[in-house]
PDB file of C-alpha atoms and ligand atoms in Angstrom:
ATOM      1  CA  UNK A   1      58.320 -34.823  43.245  1.00 77.00           C
ATOM      2  CA  UNK A   2      57.561 -32.087  45.750  1.00 84.00           C
ATOM      3  CA  UNK A   3      58.746 -28.647  44.674  1.00 92.00           C
ATOM      4  CA  UNK A   4      61.455 -26.950  46.680  1.00 94.00           C
ATOM      5  CA  UNK A   5      62.612 -23.394  47.166  1.00 95.00           C
ATOM      6  CA  UNK A   6      65.992 -22.755  45.601  1.00 95.00           C
ATOM      7  CA  UNK A   7      68.282 -21.545  48.424  1.00 96.00           C
ATOM      8  CA  UNK A   8      69.673 -18.835  46.126  1.00 96.00           C
ATOM      9  CA  UNK A   9      66.228 -17.203  45.655  1.00 97.00           C
ATOM     10  CA  UNK A  10      65.246 -13.897  47.174  1.00 97.00           C
ATOM     11  CA  UNK A  11      62.194 -14.330  49.325  1.00 98.00           C
ATOM     12  CA  UNK A  12      59.675 -11.479  49.025  1.00 98.00           C
ATOM     13  CA  UNK A  13      59.271  -9.807  52.394  1.00 98.00           C
ATOM     14  CA  UNK A  14      55.606  -8.964  51.879  1.00 98.00           C
ATOM     15  CA  UNK A  15      53.183 -10.996  49.753  1.00 98.00           C
ATOM     16  CA  UNK A  16      49.648  -9.738  49.074  1.00 99.00           C
ATOM     17  CA  UNK A  17      46.999 -12.094  47.734  1.00 99.00           C
ATOM     18  CA  UNK A  18      43.648 -11.520  46.038  1.00 99.00           C
ATOM     19  CA  UNK A  19      42.043 -14.848  46.884  1.00 98.00           C
ATOM     20  CA  UNK A  20      39.760 -15.308  43.891  1.00 98.00           C
ATOM     21  CA  UNK A  21      37.862 -18.250  42.405  1.00 98.00           C
ATOM     22  CA  UNK A  22      35.993 -19.709  45.385  1.00 98.00           C
ATOM     23  CA  UNK A  23      32.678 -19.517  43.535  1.00 98.00           C
ATOM     24  CA  UNK A  24      34.054 -21.183  40.385  1.00 98.00           C
ATOM     25  CA  UNK A  25      35.692 -23.899  42.478  1.00 98.00           C
ATOM     26  CA  UNK A  26      32.297 -24.754  44.002  1.00 98.00           C
ATOM     27  CA  UNK A  27      30.458 -24.506  40.657  1.00 98.00           C
ATOM     28  CA  UNK A  28      32.876 -26.971  39.041  1.00 98.00           C
ATOM     29  CA  UNK A  29      31.862 -29.480  41.707  1.00 98.00           C
ATOM     30  CA  UNK A  30      28.151 -28.714  41.606  1.00 98.00           C
ATOM     31  CA  UNK A  31      28.330 -27.280  45.135  1.00 98.00           C
ATOM     32  CA  UNK A  32      26.863 -24.031  46.503  1.00 97.00           C
ATOM     33  CA  UNK A  33      29.260 -21.036  46.331  1.00 97.00           C
ATOM     34  CA  UNK A  34      29.519 -20.978  50.115  1.00 97.00           C
ATOM     35  CA  UNK A  35      31.300 -24.327  50.066  1.00 98.00           C
ATOM     36  CA  UNK A  36      33.959 -22.678  47.924  1.00 98.00           C
ATOM     37  CA  UNK A  37      34.366 -19.932  50.520  1.00 98.00           C
ATOM     38  CA  UNK A  38      34.639 -22.520  53.274  1.00 97.00           C
ATOM     39  CA  UNK A  39      37.345 -24.425  51.403  1.00 98.00           C
ATOM     40  CA  UNK A  40      39.076 -21.113  50.674  1.00 98.00           C
ATOM     41  CA  UNK A  41      39.234 -20.464  54.420  1.00 97.00           C
ATOM     42  CA  UNK A  42      41.143 -23.710  54.902  1.00 97.00           C
ATOM     43  CA  UNK A  43      43.634 -22.658  52.240  1.00 98.00           C
ATOM     44  CA  UNK A  44      44.299 -19.466  54.219  1.00 97.00           C
ATOM     45  CA  UNK A  45      45.457 -21.456  57.209  1.00 95.00           C
ATOM     46  CA  UNK A  46      47.862 -23.659  55.218  1.00 96.00           C
ATOM     47  CA  UNK A  47      49.290 -20.808  53.177  1.00 98.00           C
ATOM     48  CA  UNK A  48      49.987 -18.652  56.255  1.00 97.00           C
ATOM     49  CA  UNK A  49      51.977 -21.485  57.806  1.00 96.00           C
ATOM     50  CA  UNK A  50      53.877 -22.311  54.623  1.00 97.00           C
ATOM     51  CA  UNK A  51      54.612 -18.668  53.849  1.00 97.00           C
ATOM     52  CA  UNK A  52      56.211 -18.100  57.194  1.00 96.00           C
ATOM     53  CA  UNK A  53      58.256 -21.278  56.897  1.00 96.00           C
ATOM     54  CA  UNK A  54      59.546 -20.002  53.580  1.00 97.00           C
ATOM     55  CA  UNK A  55      60.713 -16.761  55.173  1.00 97.00           C
ATOM     56  CA  UNK A  56      57.910 -14.419  54.144  1.00 98.00           C
ATOM     57  CA  UNK A  57      57.475 -11.812  56.875  1.00 98.00           C
ATOM     58  CA  UNK A  58      54.191 -10.116  55.907  1.00 98.00           C
ATOM     59  CA  UNK A  59      51.066 -11.431  54.193  1.00 98.00           C
ATOM     60  CA  UNK A  60      48.010  -9.388  53.287  1.00 98.00           C
ATOM     61  CA  UNK A  61      44.935 -11.286  52.119  1.00 98.00           C
ATOM     62  CA  UNK A  62      41.846  -9.759  50.499  1.00 98.00           C
ATOM     63  CA  UNK A  63      38.887 -11.381  52.232  1.00 98.00           C
ATOM     64  CA  UNK A  64      35.965  -9.035  51.514  1.00 98.00           C
ATOM     65  CA  UNK A  65      35.894  -5.878  49.412  1.00 98.00           C
ATOM     66  CA  UNK A  66      33.770  -2.751  49.845  1.00 98.00           C
ATOM     67  CA  UNK A  67      32.073  -3.860  46.590  1.00 98.00           C
ATOM     68  CA  UNK A  68      31.317  -7.394  47.816  1.00 98.00           C
ATOM     69  CA  UNK A  69      28.234  -6.071  49.704  1.00 98.00           C
ATOM     70  CA  UNK A  70      26.538  -6.033  46.308  1.00 98.00           C
ATOM     71  CA  UNK A  71      26.468  -9.852  46.205  1.00 98.00           C
ATOM     72  CA  UNK A  72      23.202 -11.673  46.983  1.00 97.00           C
ATOM     73  CA  UNK A  73      22.194 -11.253  50.607  1.00 97.00           C
ATOM     74  CA  UNK A  74      22.543 -14.957  51.452  1.00 97.00           C
ATOM     75  CA  UNK A  75      26.118 -15.041  50.113  1.00 97.00           C
ATOM     76  CA  UNK A  76      27.055 -11.911  52.091  1.00 98.00           C
ATOM     77  CA  UNK A  77      25.590 -13.334  55.277  1.00 97.00           C
ATOM     78  CA  UNK A  78      27.311 -16.705  54.723  1.00 97.00           C
ATOM     79  CA  UNK A  79      30.615 -14.892  54.197  1.00 98.00           C
ATOM     80  CA  UNK A  80      30.097 -12.862  57.377  1.00 98.00           C
ATOM     81  CA  UNK A  81      29.358 -16.045  59.335  1.00 97.00           C
ATOM     82  CA  UNK A  82      32.453 -17.667  57.943  1.00 97.00           C
ATOM     83  CA  UNK A  83      34.528 -14.635  58.913  1.00 97.00           C
ATOM     84  CA  UNK A  84      32.929 -14.700  62.345  1.00 96.00           C
ATOM     85  CA  UNK A  85      34.077 -18.277  62.986  1.00 95.00           C
ATOM     86  CA  UNK A  86      37.406 -17.613  61.261  1.00 96.00           C
ATOM     87  CA  UNK A  87      38.231 -14.751  63.684  1.00 96.00           C
ATOM     88  CA  UNK A  88      37.624 -17.074  66.628  1.00 94.00           C
ATOM     89  CA  UNK A  89      39.704 -19.979  65.230  1.00 95.00           C
ATOM     90  CA  UNK A  90      42.408 -17.561  64.207  1.00 96.00           C
ATOM     91  CA  UNK A  91      43.107 -16.683  67.862  1.00 96.00           C
ATOM     92  CA  UNK A  92      44.306 -20.289  68.419  1.00 95.00           C
ATOM     93  CA  UNK A  93      46.071 -20.424  65.091  1.00 93.00           C
ATOM     94  CA  UNK A  94      47.865 -17.153  65.814  1.00 96.00           C
ATOM     95  CA  UNK A  95      49.009 -18.496  69.154  1.00 95.00           C
ATOM     96  CA  UNK A  96      50.265 -21.725  67.591  1.00 92.00           C
ATOM     97  CA  UNK A  97      52.107 -20.031  64.725  1.00 91.00           C
ATOM     98  CA  UNK A  98      53.038 -16.868  66.635  1.00 94.00           C
ATOM     99  CA  UNK A  99      51.203 -14.758  64.024  1.00 97.00           C
ATOM    100  CA  UNK A 100      50.408 -11.131  64.640  1.00 98.00           C
ATOM    101  CA  UNK A 101      47.069 -10.368  63.023  1.00 98.00           C
ATOM    102  CA  UNK A 102      45.604  -7.045  61.958  1.00 98.00           C
ATOM    103  CA  UNK A 103      42.419  -6.333  60.066  1.00 98.00           C
ATOM    104  CA  UNK A 104      42.554  -3.555  57.489  1.00 98.00           C
ATOM    105  CA  UNK A 105      39.473  -1.912  56.005  1.00 98.00           C
ATOM    106  CA  UNK A 106      36.508  -0.099  57.492  1.00 98.00           C
ATOM    107  CA  UNK A 107      35.287  -2.458  60.166  1.00 98.00           C
ATOM    108  CA  UNK A 108      32.716   0.030  61.483  1.00 97.00           C
ATOM    109  CA  UNK A 109      30.183  -1.349  58.979  1.00 95.00           C
ATOM    110  CA  UNK A 110      30.437  -4.873  60.379  1.00 98.00           C
ATOM    111  CA  UNK A 111      28.159  -6.315  63.069  1.00 97.00           C
ATOM    112  CA  UNK A 112      29.188  -5.376  66.604  1.00 98.00           C
ATOM    113  CA  UNK A 113      30.077  -8.965  67.610  1.00 97.00           C
ATOM    114  CA  UNK A 114      32.344  -9.377  64.593  1.00 98.00           C
ATOM    115  CA  UNK A 115      34.054  -6.077  65.389  1.00 98.00           C
ATOM    116  CA  UNK A 116      34.578  -7.332  68.924  1.00 97.00           C
ATOM    117  CA  UNK A 117      36.109 -10.647  67.724  1.00 97.00           C
ATOM    118  CA  UNK A 118      38.481  -8.645  65.534  1.00 98.00           C
ATOM    119  CA  UNK A 119      39.558  -6.507  68.494  1.00 98.00           C
ATOM    120  CA  UNK A 120      40.127  -9.645  70.591  1.00 97.00           C
ATOM    121  CA  UNK A 121      42.173 -11.310  67.840  1.00 97.00           C
ATOM    122  CA  UNK A 122      44.315  -8.215  67.301  1.00 98.00           C
ATOM    123  CA  UNK A 123      44.867  -7.732  71.020  1.00 98.00           C
ATOM    124  CA  UNK A 124      45.638 -11.406  71.757  1.00 97.00           C
ATOM    125  CA  UNK A 125      48.139 -11.654  68.915  1.00 98.00           C
ATOM    126  CA  UNK A 126      49.702  -8.218  69.326  1.00 97.00           C
ATOM    127  CA  UNK A 127      52.890  -9.422  70.995  1.00 97.00           C
ATOM    128  CA  UNK A 128      53.544 -12.309  68.610  1.00 98.00           C
ATOM    129  CA  UNK A 129      56.757 -12.093  66.659  1.00 97.00           C
ATOM    130  CA  UNK A 130      56.017 -14.463  63.745  1.00 97.00           C
ATOM    131  CA  UNK A 131      54.191 -13.728  60.488  1.00 98.00           C
ATOM    132  CA  UNK A 132      52.558 -10.304  60.304  1.00 98.00           C
ATOM    133  CA  UNK A 133      49.189 -11.183  58.836  1.00 98.00           C
ATOM    134  CA  UNK A 134      46.795  -8.531  57.530  1.00 98.00           C
ATOM    135  CA  UNK A 135      43.228  -9.487  56.635  1.00 98.00           C
ATOM    136  CA  UNK A 136      41.495  -6.991  54.344  1.00 98.00           C
ATOM    137  CA  UNK A 137      37.868  -6.922  55.379  1.00 98.00           C
ATOM    138  CA  UNK A 138      35.333  -4.426  54.058  1.00 98.00           C
ATOM    139  CA  UNK A 139      38.432  -3.081  52.416  1.00 98.00           C
ATOM    140  CA  UNK A 140      38.575  -0.887  49.339  1.00 98.00           C
ATOM    141  CA  UNK A 141      41.649   1.003  48.173  1.00 99.00           C
ATOM    142  CA  UNK A 142      39.621   4.103  47.288  1.00 98.00           C
ATOM    143  CA  UNK A 143      37.796   4.003  50.611  1.00 98.00           C
ATOM    144  CA  UNK A 144      41.113   3.677  52.468  1.00 99.00           C
ATOM    145  CA  UNK A 145      42.600   6.615  50.541  1.00 99.00           C
ATOM    146  CA  UNK A 146      39.584   8.823  51.245  1.00 98.00           C
ATOM    147  CA  UNK A 147      39.591   7.945  54.943  1.00 98.00           C
ATOM    148  CA  UNK A 148      43.306   8.782  55.054  1.00 98.00           C
ATOM    149  CA  UNK A 149      42.777  12.104  53.238  1.00 98.00           C
ATOM    150  CA  UNK A 150      39.966  13.076  55.622  1.00 98.00           C
ATOM    151  CA  UNK A 151      41.994  12.240  58.690  1.00 98.00           C
ATOM    152  CA  UNK A 152      45.025  14.110  57.339  1.00 98.00           C
ATOM    153  CA  UNK A 153      42.857  17.162  56.521  1.00 98.00           C
ATOM    154  CA  UNK A 154      41.587  17.098  60.119  1.00 98.00           C
ATOM    155  CA  UNK A 155      45.153  17.127  61.444  1.00 98.00           C
ATOM    156  CA  UNK A 156      46.119  19.970  59.094  1.00 98.00           C
ATOM    157  CA  UNK A 157      43.094  21.969  60.230  1.00 98.00           C
ATOM    158  CA  UNK A 158      44.026  21.436  63.869  1.00 98.00           C
ATOM    159  CA  UNK A 159      47.593  22.515  63.146  1.00 98.00           C
ATOM    160  CA  UNK A 160      49.083  19.091  64.035  1.00 98.00           C
ATOM    161  CA  UNK A 161      50.518  18.744  60.520  1.00 98.00           C
ATOM    162  CA  UNK A 162      51.743  21.489  58.204  1.00 98.00           C
ATOM    163  CA  UNK A 163      50.822  21.221  54.530  1.00 97.00           C
ATOM    164  CA  UNK A 164      54.512  21.482  53.651  1.00 98.00           C
ATOM    165  CA  UNK A 165      55.242  18.377  55.714  1.00 98.00           C
ATOM    166  CA  UNK A 166      52.995  16.114  53.613  1.00 98.00           C
ATOM    167  CA  UNK A 167      55.263  13.532  51.970  1.00 98.00           C
ATOM    168  CA  UNK A 168      54.649   9.993  50.646  1.00 98.00           C
ATOM    169  CA  UNK A 169      55.974   8.639  53.975  1.00 98.00           C
ATOM    170  CA  UNK A 170      53.707  10.864  56.046  1.00 98.00           C
ATOM    171  CA  UNK A 171      50.700  10.023  53.860  1.00 98.00           C
ATOM    172  CA  UNK A 172      51.439   6.279  54.182  1.00 98.00           C
ATOM    173  CA  UNK A 173      51.227   6.637  57.944  1.00 98.00           C
ATOM    174  CA  UNK A 174      47.539   7.624  57.566  1.00 98.00           C
ATOM    175  CA  UNK A 175      46.688   4.419  55.689  1.00 99.00           C
ATOM    176  CA  UNK A 176      45.377   1.221  57.304  1.00 98.00           C
ATOM    177  CA  UNK A 177      48.733  -0.354  56.441  1.00 98.00           C
ATOM    178  CA  UNK A 178      50.768   2.207  58.436  1.00 98.00           C
ATOM    179  CA  UNK A 179      54.070   0.680  59.555  1.00 98.00           C
ATOM    180  CA  UNK A 180      53.852  -2.214  57.076  1.00 98.00           C
ATOM    181  CA  UNK A 181      56.189  -2.187  54.045  1.00 98.00           C
ATOM    182  CA  UNK A 182      54.578  -2.148  50.580  1.00 98.00           C
ATOM    183  CA  UNK A 183      54.007  -5.604  49.041  1.00 98.00           C
ATOM    184  CA  UNK A 184      56.862  -7.008  46.953  1.00 98.00           C
ATOM    185  CA  UNK A 185      54.627  -9.537  45.238  1.00 98.00           C
ATOM    186  CA  UNK A 186      50.888  -9.607  44.493  1.00 98.00           C
ATOM    187  CA  UNK A 187      49.256 -12.914  43.623  1.00 99.00           C
ATOM    188  CA  UNK A 188      45.732 -13.022  42.194  1.00 99.00           C
ATOM    189  CA  UNK A 189      44.409 -16.522  41.704  1.00 99.00           C
ATOM    190  CA  UNK A 190      41.785 -17.759  39.190  1.00 98.00           C
ATOM    191  CA  UNK A 191      43.317 -16.140  36.104  1.00 98.00           C
ATOM    192  CA  UNK A 192      41.689 -12.709  36.523  1.00 98.00           C
ATOM    193  CA  UNK A 193      44.120  -9.883  35.888  1.00 98.00           C
ATOM    194  CA  UNK A 194      42.803  -6.852  37.728  1.00 98.00           C
ATOM    195  CA  UNK A 195      43.317  -5.142  41.074  1.00 98.00           C
ATOM    196  CA  UNK A 196      39.624  -4.873  42.065  1.00 98.00           C
ATOM    197  CA  UNK A 197      40.300  -1.913  44.380  1.00 98.00           C
ATOM    198  CA  UNK A 198      43.032  -3.631  46.429  1.00 99.00           C
ATOM    199  CA  UNK A 199      45.936  -1.648  47.969  1.00 99.00           C
ATOM    200  CA  UNK A 200      45.888   1.062  45.282  1.00 98.00           C
ATOM    201  CA  UNK A 201      48.616   3.174  46.880  1.00 98.00           C
ATOM    202  CA  UNK A 202      50.748   0.311  48.210  1.00 98.00           C
ATOM    203  CA  UNK A 203      51.020  -1.661  44.931  1.00 98.00           C
ATOM    204  CA  UNK A 204      52.855   1.153  43.109  1.00 98.00           C
ATOM    205  CA  UNK A 205      56.017  -0.957  42.502  1.00 97.00           C
ATOM    206  CA  UNK A 206      54.792  -4.458  43.316  1.00 98.00           C
ATOM    207  CA  UNK A 207      55.399  -7.406  40.952  1.00 97.00           C
ATOM    208  CA  UNK A 208      52.141  -9.082  39.805  1.00 98.00           C
ATOM    209  CA  UNK A 209      51.585 -12.810  39.369  1.00 98.00           C
ATOM    210  CA  UNK A 210      48.331 -14.245  37.987  1.00 98.00           C
ATOM    211  CA  UNK A 211      48.145 -18.043  38.198  1.00 98.00           C
ATOM    212  CA  UNK A 212      45.055 -19.849  36.834  1.00 98.00           C
ATOM    213  CA  UNK A 213      44.620 -21.974  39.977  1.00 98.00           C
ATOM    214  CA  UNK A 214      41.417 -21.285  41.934  1.00 98.00           C
ATOM    215  CA  UNK A 215      42.000 -20.123  45.511  1.00 98.00           C
ATOM    216  CA  UNK A 216      40.657 -23.251  47.292  1.00 98.00           C
ATOM    217  CA  UNK A 217      43.202 -25.316  45.303  1.00 98.00           C
ATOM    218  CA  UNK A 218      46.145 -22.951  45.919  1.00 98.00           C
ATOM    219  CA  UNK A 219      48.906 -25.019  47.496  1.00 98.00           C
ATOM    220  CA  UNK A 220      52.423 -24.785  48.851  1.00 98.00           C
ATOM    221  CA  UNK A 221      53.707 -25.688  45.360  1.00 98.00           C
ATOM    222  CA  UNK A 222      51.767 -22.773  43.861  1.00 98.00           C
ATOM    223  CA  UNK A 223      53.373 -20.449  46.397  1.00 98.00           C
ATOM    224  CA  UNK A 224      56.798 -21.802  45.415  1.00 98.00           C
ATOM    225  CA  UNK A 225      55.941 -21.128  41.732  1.00 98.00           C
ATOM    226  CA  UNK A 226      54.973 -17.568  42.674  1.00 98.00           C
ATOM    227  CA  UNK A 227      58.326 -17.030  44.415  1.00 98.00           C
ATOM    228  CA  UNK A 228      60.159 -18.540  41.429  1.00 97.00           C
ATOM    229  CA  UNK A 229      58.329 -16.061  39.165  1.00 97.00           C
ATOM    230  CA  UNK A 230      59.244 -13.199  41.510  1.00 97.00           C
ATOM    231  CA  UNK A 231      62.881 -14.206  41.176  1.00 97.00           C
ATOM    232  CA  UNK A 232      62.945 -13.791  37.402  1.00 95.00           C
ATOM    233  CA  UNK A 233      61.500 -10.281  37.594  1.00 93.00           C
ATOM    234  CA  UNK A 234      63.816  -7.339  37.572  1.00 89.00           C
ATOM    235  CA  UNK A 235      62.607  -4.531  39.773  1.00 87.00           C
ATOM    236  CA  UNK A 236      63.649  -1.144  38.444  1.00 90.00           C
ATOM    237  CA  UNK A 237      61.635   1.426  40.429  1.00 93.00           C
ATOM    238  CA  UNK A 238      61.780   3.825  37.498  1.00 93.00           C
ATOM    239  CA  UNK A 239      65.562   3.649  37.180  1.00 93.00           C
ATOM    240  CA  UNK A 240      67.799   1.709  34.776  1.00 90.00           C
ATOM    241  CA  UNK A 241      69.733  -1.425  35.548  1.00 82.00           C
ATOM    242  CA  UNK A 242      71.338  -2.001  32.127  1.00 73.00           C
ATOM    243  CA  UNK A 243      73.212   0.816  30.429  1.00 67.00           C
TER     244      UNK A 243
HETATM  245  C1  LIG B   1      36.752 -14.828  46.116  1.00 77.34           C
HETATM  246  O1  LIG B   1      36.045 -15.779  45.413  1.00 77.34           O
HETATM  247  C2  LIG B   1      36.222 -14.627  47.509  1.00 77.34           C
HETATM  248  C3  LIG B   1      35.520 -13.362  47.735  1.00 77.34           C
HETATM  249  C4  LIG B   1      35.390 -12.389  46.885  1.00 77.34           C
HETATM  250  C5  LIG B   1      34.920 -13.190  49.042  1.00 77.34           C
HETATM  251  P1  LIG B   1      34.777 -15.393  44.528  1.00 77.34           P
HETATM  252  O2  LIG B   1      33.553 -15.547  45.336  1.00 77.34           O
HETATM  253  O3  LIG B   1      34.952 -14.059  43.906  1.00 77.34           O
HETATM  254  O4  LIG B   1      34.845 -16.525  43.424  1.00 77.34           O
HETATM  255  P2  LIG B   1      34.475 -16.394  41.894  1.00 77.34           P
HETATM  256  O5  LIG B   1      35.244 -15.239  41.337  1.00 77.34           O
HETATM  257  O6  LIG B   1      33.000 -16.172  41.816  1.00 77.34           O
HETATM  258  O7  LIG B   1      34.896 -17.701  41.306  1.00 77.34           O
HETATM  259  C1  LIG B   2      38.116  -9.332  44.756  1.00 77.34           C
HETATM  260  O1  LIG B   2      37.472 -10.393  44.122  1.00 77.34           O
HETATM  261  C2  LIG B   2      37.770  -9.270  46.210  1.00 77.34           C
HETATM  262  C3  LIG B   2      38.244 -10.382  47.041  1.00 77.34           C
HETATM  263  C4  LIG B   2      38.967 -11.377  46.659  1.00 77.34           C
HETATM  264  C5  LIG B   2      37.846 -10.296  48.422  1.00 77.34           C
HETATM  265  P1  LIG B   2      36.091 -10.213  43.361  1.00 77.34           P
HETATM  266  O2  LIG B   2      35.763 -11.533  42.783  1.00 77.34           O
HETATM  267  O3  LIG B   2      35.095  -9.582  44.254  1.00 77.34           O
HETATM  268  O4  LIG B   2      36.485  -9.159  42.230  1.00 77.34           O
HETATM  269  P2  LIG B   2      35.821  -8.890  40.796  1.00 77.34           P
HETATM  270  O5  LIG B   2      34.375  -8.607  41.040  1.00 77.34           O
HETATM  271  O6  LIG B   2      36.016 -10.112  39.994  1.00 77.34           O
HETATM  272  O7  LIG B   2      36.580  -7.718  40.254  1.00 77.34           O
HETATM  273 MG1  LIG B   3      35.712 -13.430  42.150  1.00 77.34          MG
END
């Protein structure tokens, strides 16, 4: 029987996902790793649609980390080609699902045509009022924090910001995720239990869920399981709820 959301459940407003296990998915089938990435791309499309239907407002997916450049050259170039075609398809998808898409990470290291497709996608989807979808691309939490610190230092030096004004809220506004609430739930597929440099600042009070399923197999039912898990967690934010 198909799983269903319980109407009494709280739906996390922002879900972040470390999409892991594409390579293992392909290996299990005797296929090249790239086939796993391709299948993983299809999962992205389904999950974005399902998430929004379930009432999730923001999704942030980790597509390529600052450390992923260290993979073999042919895998990196296959991933870049996949991202290239994904950005183009995503324009239509965003229009259909009313998604507003933003890429986070340092895109200046990407090829000029890919940077241009990203700008087009962001611009075309800017006015959409559906799912707010962030794609983390050449993203690293440490890199993001350092870029934010440098930009803040520049503003302090120019007198635009006073040192005394620096607060967590002000600092957040220098991050790539400015204006987006912190994730309520982080899902990392494939059974690995680490952050791998994802959203280091933003995950401070996020609930973590680590299912064994490999990303290309991640389905609507797995997303429902993740929300069910979220609903049995008790978020305390450093306070006490039982006295
Ligand atoms: C995640 O799948 C996708 C990216 C990092 C781009 P992997 O490629 O890491 O898959 P595994 O971990 O080798 O199975
Ligand atoms: C994290 O997965 C990055 C993405 C999913 C894009 P990795 O597979 O690269 O992480 P490690 O190497 O297992 O930590
Ligand atoms: Mg991996």
